[in-house]
mmCIF file of C-alpha atoms and ligand atoms in Angstrom:
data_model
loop_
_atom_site.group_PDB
_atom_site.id
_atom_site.type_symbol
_atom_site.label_atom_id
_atom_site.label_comp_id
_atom_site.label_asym_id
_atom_site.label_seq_id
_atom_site.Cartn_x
_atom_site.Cartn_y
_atom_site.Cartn_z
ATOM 1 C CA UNK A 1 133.788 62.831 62.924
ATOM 2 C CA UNK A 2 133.759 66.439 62.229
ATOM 3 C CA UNK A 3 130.981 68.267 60.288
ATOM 4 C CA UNK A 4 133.148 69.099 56.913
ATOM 5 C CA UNK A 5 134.099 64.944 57.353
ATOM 6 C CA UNK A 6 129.904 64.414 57.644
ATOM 7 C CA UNK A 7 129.334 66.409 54.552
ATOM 8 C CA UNK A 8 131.943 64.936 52.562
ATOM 9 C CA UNK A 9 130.870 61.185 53.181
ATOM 10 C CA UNK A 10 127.333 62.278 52.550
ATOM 11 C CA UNK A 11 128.330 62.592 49.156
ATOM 12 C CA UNK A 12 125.667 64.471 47.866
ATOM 13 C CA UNK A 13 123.646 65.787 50.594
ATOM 14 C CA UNK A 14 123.016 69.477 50.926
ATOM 15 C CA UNK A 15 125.504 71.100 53.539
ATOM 16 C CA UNK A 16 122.900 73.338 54.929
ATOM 17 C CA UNK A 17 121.347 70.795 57.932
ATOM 18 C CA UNK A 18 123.888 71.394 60.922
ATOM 19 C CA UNK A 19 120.499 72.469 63.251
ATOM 20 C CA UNK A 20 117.885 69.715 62.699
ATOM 21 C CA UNK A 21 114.677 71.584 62.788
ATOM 22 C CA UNK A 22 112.232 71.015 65.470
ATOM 23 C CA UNK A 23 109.599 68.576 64.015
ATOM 24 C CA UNK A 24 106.649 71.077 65.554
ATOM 25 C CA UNK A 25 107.857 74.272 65.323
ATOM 26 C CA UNK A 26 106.543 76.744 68.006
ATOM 27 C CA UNK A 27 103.776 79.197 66.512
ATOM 28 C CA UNK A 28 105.658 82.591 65.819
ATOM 29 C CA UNK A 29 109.007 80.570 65.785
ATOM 30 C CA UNK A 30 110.623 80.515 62.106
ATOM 31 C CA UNK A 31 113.386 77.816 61.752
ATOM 32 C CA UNK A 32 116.225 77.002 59.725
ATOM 33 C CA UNK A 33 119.592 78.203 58.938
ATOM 34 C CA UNK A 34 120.180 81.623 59.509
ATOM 35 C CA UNK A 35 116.765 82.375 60.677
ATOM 36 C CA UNK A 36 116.184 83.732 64.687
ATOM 37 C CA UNK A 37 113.135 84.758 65.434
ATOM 38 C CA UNK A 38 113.519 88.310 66.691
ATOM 39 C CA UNK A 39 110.904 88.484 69.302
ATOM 40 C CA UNK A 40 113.479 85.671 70.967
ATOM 41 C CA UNK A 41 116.902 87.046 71.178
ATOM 42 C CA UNK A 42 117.060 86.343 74.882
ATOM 43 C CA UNK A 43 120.747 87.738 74.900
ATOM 44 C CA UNK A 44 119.815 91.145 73.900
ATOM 45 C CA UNK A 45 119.312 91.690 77.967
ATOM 46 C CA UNK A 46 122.603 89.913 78.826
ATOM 47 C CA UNK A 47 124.936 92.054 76.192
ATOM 48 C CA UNK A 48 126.348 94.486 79.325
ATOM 49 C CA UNK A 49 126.887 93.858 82.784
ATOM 50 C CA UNK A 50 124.510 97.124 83.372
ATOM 51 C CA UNK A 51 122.196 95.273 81.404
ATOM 52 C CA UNK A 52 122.567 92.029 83.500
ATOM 53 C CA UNK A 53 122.422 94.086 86.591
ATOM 54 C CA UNK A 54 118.865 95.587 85.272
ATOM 55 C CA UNK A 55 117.304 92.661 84.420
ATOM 56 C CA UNK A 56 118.580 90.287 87.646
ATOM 57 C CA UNK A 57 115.850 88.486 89.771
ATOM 58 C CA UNK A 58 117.680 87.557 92.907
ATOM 59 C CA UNK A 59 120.425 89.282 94.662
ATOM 60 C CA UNK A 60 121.851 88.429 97.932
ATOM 61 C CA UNK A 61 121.311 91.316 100.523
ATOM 62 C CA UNK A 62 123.165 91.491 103.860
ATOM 63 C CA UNK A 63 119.915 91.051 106.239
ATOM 64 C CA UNK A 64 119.129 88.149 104.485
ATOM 65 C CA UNK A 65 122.125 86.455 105.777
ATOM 66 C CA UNK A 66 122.499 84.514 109.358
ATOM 67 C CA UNK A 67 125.893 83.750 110.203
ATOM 68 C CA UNK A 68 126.308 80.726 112.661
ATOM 69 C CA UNK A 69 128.232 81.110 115.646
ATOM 70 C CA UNK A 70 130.330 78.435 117.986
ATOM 71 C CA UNK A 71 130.678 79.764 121.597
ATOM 72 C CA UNK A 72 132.898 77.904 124.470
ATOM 73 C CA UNK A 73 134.198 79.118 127.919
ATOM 74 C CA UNK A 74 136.638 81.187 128.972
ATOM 75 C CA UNK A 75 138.026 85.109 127.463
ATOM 76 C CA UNK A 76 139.838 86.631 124.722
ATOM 77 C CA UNK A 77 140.029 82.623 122.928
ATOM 78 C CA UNK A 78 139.485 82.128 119.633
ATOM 79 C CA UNK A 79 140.568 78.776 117.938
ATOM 80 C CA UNK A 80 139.876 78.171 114.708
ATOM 81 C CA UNK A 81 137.590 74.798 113.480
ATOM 82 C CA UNK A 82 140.260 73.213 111.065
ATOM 83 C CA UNK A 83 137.527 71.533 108.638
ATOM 84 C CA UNK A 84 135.509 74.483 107.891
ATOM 85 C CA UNK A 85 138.250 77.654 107.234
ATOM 86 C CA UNK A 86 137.370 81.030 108.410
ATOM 87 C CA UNK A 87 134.917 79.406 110.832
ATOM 88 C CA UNK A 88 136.424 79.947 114.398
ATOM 89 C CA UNK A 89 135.082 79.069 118.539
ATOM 90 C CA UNK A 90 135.189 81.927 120.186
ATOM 91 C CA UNK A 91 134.590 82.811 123.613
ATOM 92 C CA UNK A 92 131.722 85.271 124.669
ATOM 93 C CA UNK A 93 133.492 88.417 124.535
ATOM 94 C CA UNK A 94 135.062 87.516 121.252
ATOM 95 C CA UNK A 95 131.380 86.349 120.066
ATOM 96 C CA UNK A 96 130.585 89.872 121.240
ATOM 97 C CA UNK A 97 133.300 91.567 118.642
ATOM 98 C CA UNK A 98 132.160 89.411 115.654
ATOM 99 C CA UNK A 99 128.619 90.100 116.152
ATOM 100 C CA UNK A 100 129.444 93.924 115.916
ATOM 101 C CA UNK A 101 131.462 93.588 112.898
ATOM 102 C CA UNK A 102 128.445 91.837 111.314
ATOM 103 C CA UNK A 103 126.204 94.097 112.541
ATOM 104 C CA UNK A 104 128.601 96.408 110.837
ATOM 105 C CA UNK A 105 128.174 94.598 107.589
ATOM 106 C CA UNK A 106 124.595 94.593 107.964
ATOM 107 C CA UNK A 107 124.242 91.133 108.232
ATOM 108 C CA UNK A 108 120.359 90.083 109.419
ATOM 109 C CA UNK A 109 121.369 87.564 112.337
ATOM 110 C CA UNK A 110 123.468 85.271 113.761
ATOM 111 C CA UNK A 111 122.572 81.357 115.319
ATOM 112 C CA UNK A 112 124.474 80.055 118.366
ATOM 113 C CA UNK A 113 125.980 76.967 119.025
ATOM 114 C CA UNK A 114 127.703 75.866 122.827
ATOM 115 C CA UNK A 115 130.215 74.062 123.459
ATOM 116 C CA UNK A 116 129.722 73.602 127.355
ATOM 117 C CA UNK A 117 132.642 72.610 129.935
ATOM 118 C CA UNK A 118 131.474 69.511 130.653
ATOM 119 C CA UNK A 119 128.679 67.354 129.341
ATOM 120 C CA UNK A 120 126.356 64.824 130.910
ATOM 121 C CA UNK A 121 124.374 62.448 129.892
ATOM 122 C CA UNK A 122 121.141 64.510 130.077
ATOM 123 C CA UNK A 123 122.928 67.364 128.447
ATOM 124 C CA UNK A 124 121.986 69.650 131.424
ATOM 125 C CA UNK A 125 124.716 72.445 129.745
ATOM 126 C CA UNK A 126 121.652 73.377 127.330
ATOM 127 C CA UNK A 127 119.622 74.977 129.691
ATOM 128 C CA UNK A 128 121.162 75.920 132.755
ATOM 129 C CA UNK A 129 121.062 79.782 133.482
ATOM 130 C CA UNK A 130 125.186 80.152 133.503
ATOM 131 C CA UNK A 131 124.927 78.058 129.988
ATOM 132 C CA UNK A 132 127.388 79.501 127.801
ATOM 133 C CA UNK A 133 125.054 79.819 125.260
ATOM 134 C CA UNK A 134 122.516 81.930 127.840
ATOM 135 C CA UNK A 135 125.719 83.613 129.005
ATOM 136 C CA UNK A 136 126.469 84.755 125.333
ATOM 137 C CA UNK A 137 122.983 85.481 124.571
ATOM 138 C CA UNK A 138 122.967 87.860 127.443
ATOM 139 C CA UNK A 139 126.104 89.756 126.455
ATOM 140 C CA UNK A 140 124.610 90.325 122.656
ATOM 141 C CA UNK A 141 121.235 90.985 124.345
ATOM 142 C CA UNK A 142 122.952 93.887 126.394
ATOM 143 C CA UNK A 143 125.042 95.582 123.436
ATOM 144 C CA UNK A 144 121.740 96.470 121.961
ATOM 145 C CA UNK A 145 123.215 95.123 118.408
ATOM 146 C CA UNK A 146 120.899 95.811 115.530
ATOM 147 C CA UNK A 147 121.090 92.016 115.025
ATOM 148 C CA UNK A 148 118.225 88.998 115.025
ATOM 149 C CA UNK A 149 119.824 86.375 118.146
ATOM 150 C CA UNK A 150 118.521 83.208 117.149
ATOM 151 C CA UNK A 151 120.038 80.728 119.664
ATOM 152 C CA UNK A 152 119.836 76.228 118.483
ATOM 153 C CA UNK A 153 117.864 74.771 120.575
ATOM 154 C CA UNK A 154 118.649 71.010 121.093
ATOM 155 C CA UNK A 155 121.104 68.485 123.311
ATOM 156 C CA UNK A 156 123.330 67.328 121.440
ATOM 157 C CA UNK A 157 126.159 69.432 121.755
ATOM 158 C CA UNK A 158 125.360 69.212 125.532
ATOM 159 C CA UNK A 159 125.209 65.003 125.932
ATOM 160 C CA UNK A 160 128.124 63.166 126.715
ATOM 161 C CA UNK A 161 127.234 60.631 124.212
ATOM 162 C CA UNK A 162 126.520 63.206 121.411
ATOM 163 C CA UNK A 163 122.917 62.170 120.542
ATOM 164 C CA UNK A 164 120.112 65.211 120.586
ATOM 165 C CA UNK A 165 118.473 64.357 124.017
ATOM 166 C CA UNK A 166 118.359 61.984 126.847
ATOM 167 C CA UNK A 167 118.444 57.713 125.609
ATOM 168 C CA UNK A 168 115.960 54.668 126.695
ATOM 169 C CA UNK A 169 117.787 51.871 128.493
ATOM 170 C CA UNK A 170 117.804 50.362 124.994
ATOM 171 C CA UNK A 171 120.123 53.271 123.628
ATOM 172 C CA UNK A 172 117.037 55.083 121.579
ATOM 173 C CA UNK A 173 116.564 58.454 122.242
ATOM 174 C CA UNK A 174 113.632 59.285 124.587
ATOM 175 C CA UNK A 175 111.499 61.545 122.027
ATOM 176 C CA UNK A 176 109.299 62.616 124.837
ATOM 177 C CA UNK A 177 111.767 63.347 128.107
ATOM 178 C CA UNK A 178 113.342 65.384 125.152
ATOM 179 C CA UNK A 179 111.067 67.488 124.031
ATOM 180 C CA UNK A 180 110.506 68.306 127.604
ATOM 181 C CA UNK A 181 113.957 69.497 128.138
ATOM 182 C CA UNK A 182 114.045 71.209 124.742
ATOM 183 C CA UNK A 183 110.851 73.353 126.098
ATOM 184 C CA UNK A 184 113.394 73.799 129.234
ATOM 185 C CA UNK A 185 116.342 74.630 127.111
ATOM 186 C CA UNK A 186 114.241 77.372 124.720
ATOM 187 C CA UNK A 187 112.851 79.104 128.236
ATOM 188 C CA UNK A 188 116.258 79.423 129.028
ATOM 189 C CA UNK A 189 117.718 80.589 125.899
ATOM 190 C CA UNK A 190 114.602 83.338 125.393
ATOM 191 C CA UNK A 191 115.235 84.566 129.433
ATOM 192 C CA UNK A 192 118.799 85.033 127.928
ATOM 193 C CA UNK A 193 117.695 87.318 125.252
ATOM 194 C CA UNK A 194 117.370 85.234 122.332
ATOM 195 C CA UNK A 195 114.362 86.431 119.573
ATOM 196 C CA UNK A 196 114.175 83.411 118.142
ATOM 197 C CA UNK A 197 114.683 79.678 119.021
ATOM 198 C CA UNK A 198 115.292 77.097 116.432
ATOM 199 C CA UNK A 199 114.561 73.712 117.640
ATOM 200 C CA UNK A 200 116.864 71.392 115.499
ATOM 201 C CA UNK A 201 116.164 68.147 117.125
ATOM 202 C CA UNK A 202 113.455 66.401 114.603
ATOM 203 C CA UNK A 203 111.721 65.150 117.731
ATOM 204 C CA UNK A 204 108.365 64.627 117.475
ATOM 205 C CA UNK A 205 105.897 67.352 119.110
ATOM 206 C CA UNK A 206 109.124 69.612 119.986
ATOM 207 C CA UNK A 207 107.349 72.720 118.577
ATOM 208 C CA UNK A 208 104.375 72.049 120.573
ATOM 209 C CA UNK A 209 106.499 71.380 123.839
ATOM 210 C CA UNK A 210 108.472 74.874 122.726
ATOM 211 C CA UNK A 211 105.569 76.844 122.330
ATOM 212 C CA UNK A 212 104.120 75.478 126.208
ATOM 213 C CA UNK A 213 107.260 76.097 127.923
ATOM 214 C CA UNK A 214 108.235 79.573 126.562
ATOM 215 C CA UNK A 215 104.341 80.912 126.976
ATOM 216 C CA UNK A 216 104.455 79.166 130.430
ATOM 217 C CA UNK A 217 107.872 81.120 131.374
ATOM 218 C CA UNK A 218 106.611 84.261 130.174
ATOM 219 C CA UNK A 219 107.914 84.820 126.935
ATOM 220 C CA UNK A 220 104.439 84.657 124.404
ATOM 221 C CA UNK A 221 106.320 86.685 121.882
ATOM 222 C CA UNK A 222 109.657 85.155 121.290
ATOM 223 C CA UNK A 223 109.138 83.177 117.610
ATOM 224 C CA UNK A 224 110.113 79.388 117.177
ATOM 225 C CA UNK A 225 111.848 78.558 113.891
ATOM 226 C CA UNK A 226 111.261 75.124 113.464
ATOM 227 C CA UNK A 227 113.856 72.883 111.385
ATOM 228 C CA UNK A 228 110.990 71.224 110.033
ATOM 229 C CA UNK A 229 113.046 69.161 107.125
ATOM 230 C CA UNK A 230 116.294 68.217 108.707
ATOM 231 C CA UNK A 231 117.819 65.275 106.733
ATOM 232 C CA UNK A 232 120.510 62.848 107.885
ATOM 233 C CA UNK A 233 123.093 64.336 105.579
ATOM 234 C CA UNK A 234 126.335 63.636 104.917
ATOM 235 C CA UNK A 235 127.149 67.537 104.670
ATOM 236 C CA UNK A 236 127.033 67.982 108.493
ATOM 237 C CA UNK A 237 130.254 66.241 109.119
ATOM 238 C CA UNK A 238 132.684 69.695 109.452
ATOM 239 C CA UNK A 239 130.083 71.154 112.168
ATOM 240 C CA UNK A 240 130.559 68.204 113.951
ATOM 241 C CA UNK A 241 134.400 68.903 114.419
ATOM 242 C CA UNK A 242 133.387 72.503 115.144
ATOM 243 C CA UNK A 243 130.811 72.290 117.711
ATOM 244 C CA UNK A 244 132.196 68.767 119.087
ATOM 245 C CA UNK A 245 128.721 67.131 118.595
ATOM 246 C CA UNK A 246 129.333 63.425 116.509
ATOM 247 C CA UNK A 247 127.513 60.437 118.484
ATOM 248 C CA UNK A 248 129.577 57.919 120.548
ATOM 249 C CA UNK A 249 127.246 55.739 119.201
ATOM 250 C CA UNK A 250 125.369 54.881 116.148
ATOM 251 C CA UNK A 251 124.204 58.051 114.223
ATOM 252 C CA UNK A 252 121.169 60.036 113.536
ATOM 253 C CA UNK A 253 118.742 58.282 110.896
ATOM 254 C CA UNK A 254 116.686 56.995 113.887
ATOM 255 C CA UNK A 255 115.107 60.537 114.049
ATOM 256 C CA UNK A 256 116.401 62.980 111.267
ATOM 257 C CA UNK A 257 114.522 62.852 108.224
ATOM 258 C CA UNK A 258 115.853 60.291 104.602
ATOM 259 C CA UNK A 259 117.581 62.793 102.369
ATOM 260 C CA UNK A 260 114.894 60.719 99.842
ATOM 261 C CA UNK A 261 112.018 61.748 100.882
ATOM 262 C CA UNK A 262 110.420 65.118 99.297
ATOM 263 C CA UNK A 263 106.733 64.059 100.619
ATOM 264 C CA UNK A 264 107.650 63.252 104.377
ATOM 265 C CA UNK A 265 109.223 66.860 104.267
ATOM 266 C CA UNK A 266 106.132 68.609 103.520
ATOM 267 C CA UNK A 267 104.283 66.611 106.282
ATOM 268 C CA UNK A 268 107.358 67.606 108.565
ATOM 269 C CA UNK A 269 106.136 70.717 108.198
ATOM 270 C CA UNK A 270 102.674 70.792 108.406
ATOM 271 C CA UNK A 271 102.738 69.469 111.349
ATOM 272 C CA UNK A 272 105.541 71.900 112.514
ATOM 273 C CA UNK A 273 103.120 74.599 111.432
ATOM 274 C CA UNK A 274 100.116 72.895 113.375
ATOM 275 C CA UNK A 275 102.008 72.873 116.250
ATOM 276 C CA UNK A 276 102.593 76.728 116.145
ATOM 277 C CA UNK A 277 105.951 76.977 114.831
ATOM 278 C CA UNK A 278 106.633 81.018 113.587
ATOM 279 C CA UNK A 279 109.082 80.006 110.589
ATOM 280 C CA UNK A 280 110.413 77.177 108.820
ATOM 281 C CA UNK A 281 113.932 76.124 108.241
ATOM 282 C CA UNK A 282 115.574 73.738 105.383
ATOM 283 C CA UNK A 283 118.552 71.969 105.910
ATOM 284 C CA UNK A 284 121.222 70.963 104.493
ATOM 285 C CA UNK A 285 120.310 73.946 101.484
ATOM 286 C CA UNK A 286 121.700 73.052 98.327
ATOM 287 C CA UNK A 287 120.613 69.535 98.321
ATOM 288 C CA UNK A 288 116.846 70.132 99.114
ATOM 289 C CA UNK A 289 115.976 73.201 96.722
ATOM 290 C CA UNK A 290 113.266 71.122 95.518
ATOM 291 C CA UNK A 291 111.648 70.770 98.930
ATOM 292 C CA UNK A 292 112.542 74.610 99.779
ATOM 293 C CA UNK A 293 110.669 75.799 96.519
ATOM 294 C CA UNK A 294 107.610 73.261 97.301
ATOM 295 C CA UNK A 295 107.525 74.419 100.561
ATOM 296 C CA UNK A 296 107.408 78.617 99.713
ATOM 297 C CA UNK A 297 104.304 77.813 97.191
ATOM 298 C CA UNK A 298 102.854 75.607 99.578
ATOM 299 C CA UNK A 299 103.363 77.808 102.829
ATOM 300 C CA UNK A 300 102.876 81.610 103.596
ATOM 301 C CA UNK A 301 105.033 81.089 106.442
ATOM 302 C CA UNK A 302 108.846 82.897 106.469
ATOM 303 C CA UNK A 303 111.181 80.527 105.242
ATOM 304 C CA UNK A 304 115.175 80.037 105.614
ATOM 305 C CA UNK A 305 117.677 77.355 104.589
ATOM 306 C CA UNK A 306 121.188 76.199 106.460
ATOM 307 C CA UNK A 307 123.317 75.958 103.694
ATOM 308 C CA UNK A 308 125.577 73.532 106.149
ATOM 309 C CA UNK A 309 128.824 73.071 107.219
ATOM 310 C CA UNK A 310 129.818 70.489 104.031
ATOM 311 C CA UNK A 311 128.327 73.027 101.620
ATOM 312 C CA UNK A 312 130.291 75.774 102.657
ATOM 313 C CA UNK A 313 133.722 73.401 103.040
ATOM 314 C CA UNK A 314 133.245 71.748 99.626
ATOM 315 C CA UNK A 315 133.694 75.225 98.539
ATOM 316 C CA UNK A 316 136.321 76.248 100.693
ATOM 317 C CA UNK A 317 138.146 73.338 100.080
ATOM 318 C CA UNK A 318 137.852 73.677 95.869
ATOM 319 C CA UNK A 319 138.863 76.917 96.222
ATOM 320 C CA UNK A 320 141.430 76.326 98.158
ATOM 321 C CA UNK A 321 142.835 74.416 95.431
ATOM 322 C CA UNK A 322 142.033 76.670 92.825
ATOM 323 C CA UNK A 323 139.175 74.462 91.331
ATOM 324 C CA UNK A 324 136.926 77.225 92.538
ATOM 325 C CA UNK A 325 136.488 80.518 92.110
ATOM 326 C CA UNK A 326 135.623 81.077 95.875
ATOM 327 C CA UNK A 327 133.696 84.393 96.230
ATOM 328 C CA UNK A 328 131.500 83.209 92.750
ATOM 329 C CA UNK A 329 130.939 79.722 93.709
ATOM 330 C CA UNK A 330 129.731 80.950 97.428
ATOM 331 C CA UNK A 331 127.801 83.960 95.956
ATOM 332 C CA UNK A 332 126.072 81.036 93.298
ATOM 333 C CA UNK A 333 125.369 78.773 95.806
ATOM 334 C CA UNK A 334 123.223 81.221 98.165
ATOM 335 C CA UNK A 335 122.040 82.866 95.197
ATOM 336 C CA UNK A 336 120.606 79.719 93.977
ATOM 337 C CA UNK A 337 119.203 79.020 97.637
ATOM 338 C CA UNK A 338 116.894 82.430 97.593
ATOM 339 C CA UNK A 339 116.019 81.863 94.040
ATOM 340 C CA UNK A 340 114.816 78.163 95.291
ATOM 341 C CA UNK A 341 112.631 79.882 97.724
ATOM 342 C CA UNK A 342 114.299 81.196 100.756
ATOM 343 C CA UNK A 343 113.851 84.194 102.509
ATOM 344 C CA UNK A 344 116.744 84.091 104.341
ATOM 345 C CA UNK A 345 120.183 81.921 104.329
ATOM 346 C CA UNK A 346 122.288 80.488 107.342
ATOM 347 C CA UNK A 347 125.536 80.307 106.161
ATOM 348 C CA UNK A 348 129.139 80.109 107.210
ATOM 349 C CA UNK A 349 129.566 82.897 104.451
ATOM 350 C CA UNK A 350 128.048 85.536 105.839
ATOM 351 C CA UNK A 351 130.268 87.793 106.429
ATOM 352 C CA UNK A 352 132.201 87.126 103.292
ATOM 353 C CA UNK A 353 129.055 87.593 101.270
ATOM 354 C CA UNK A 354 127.446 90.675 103.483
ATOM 355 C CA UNK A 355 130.536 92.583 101.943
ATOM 356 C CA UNK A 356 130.409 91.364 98.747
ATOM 357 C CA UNK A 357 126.997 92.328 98.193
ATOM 358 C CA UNK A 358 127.592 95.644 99.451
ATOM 359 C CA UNK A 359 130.064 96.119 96.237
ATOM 360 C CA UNK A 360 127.803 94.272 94.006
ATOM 361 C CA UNK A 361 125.555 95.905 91.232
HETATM 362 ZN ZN1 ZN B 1 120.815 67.860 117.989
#
């Protein structure tokens, strides 16, 4: 029914009601037809895009971006990770190039990921000293890039069967033998060069065992960034295919965190922070902006989100298909992740967005 067919059925009825008034108006508010209050025209700031620009609260600056990286053996390779376009492994030399072109973009960081030769069932590839993670560390280390080296610290990309650390007979995974070799692994990783480790595990005590091995091995000042609320998502299924990481067996849910739970997050993080680690990190993004914005008024600690392989292909893929507008959608989504709380973004973006936000007003 349209509003002309309303008033004509109403017969007599005045024509003059198409906004009901609020039944308590606001004080200061007038109401009715034709009447705006004109201490509220909240589009006077929105009339220009110089206006818009003026007035914006959150804008996505290069160094706030981390840009994740997928490193195998070998030279000159790069081979792109079909699920997750633009995304490529690349072999330490080539990691080497793309970390100068994002230092060129003025990107903040970048997060590695190894894909070893072989794989055991202890996942002995994570920390050995020729690791090709350690070995790509070393080569960024060396180039002196202007660029935070944050290197993943956990086992699963390293065990034959794909879980995040060494199993009981029973097929659990051994929280404790982990978090030993996770302590192992981040030694190795900060004697590499890395600034920053970023246990991703969700084994209990793992920041603790961090913080012992790396002060035992010498290295007091490199930071821990702790993914404190790591849920089993659904959106990690493209990183899987990139970094070669899905379980033989089972799946994740025995230690990864229910994408229901909002409380258990916080106390995921408390006792991350308890157990000394430097900075916090949210993940999957999009999905848990309520528990990133609890967690920057709770905590004075910095805080990032991994806006995840599934967030960024969901994307790609709409776009792709011209559901999208690609470089909006992407620029909305981290937008909407630093305006949740986050202080800095992981995303498969980076680049993309670094030099977008260079052209931006
Ligand atoms: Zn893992």
């Amino acid at each position: 029914m349209t509003l002309a067919d309303a008033r004509s059925t109403a017969g007599d009825a005045p024509a003059t009601t198409a906004v009901a008034p609020s039944p308590v108006p606001a004080p200061g508010v007038r109401h009715g037809p034709g009447l705006v209050d004109p201490a509220h025209r909240l589009r006077r700031t929105r009339r220009t895009e110089a206006l818009r620009a003026f007035v914006r609260e959150t804008r996505i600056h290069p160094r706030n971006l981390v840009a994740p990286m997928f490193v195998q053996p070998g030279r000159e390779g790069r081979e792109p990770v079909g699920s997750m376009p633009g995304v490529m492994r690349v072999t330490p030399d080539e990691a080497l190039r793309d970390a100068r072109a994002l230092e060129a973009l003025g990107v903040g960081g970048v997060i590695l990921f190894g894909l070893p030769a072989a794989k055991d069932a202890a996942g002995t590839g994570g920390w050995v000293e020729d690791g090709i993670v350690q070995e790509t560390l070393r080569r960024l280390r060396d180039a002196d890039l202007d660029l935070v080296l944050i290197a993943d610290t956990c086992l699963c990309e390293y065990t034959d069967h794909g879980h995040c650390g060494p199993l009981l007979a029973d097929g659990r995974v051994d929280n404790d033998a982990s978090i030993e070799l996770f302590a192992r692994t981040a030694a190795s990783q900060a004697e590499a060069g890395a600034d920053i480790v970023a246990p991703s595990g969700m084994m209990d005590g793992q920041v603790a065992a961090i913080r012992d091995g790396l002060d035992d091995a010498g290295h007091a000042d490199t930071a821990i960034l702790a993914y404190a609320a790591k849920t089993a998502s659904a959106f990690y299924g493209p990183f899987r295919d990139a970094a070669g990481s899905t379980p033989s067996f089972g799946d994740r849910r025995g230690y990864q965190m229910d994408p229901a739970n909002g409380r258990e997050a916080m106390r995921e993080m408390d006792a991350d922070i308890a157990q000394g680690a430097d900075m916090l990190l949210i993940k999957p993004a999009m999905p848990s902006l309520d528990i990133l914005a609890a967690a920057r008024a709770r905590y004075d600690v910095p805080i990032g989100a991994y806006q995840v392989s599934g967030e960024y292909a969901a994307i790609e893929a709409a776009a792709e298909r011209g559901w999208l507008d690609r470089r909006r959608a992407h620029t909305e989504a981290v937008t909407s992740i630093l305006r949740a709380g986050a202080g800095f973004v992981i995303t498969y973006a980076a680049a993309d967005l670094a030099a977008w936000a260079r052209e931006a007003r």
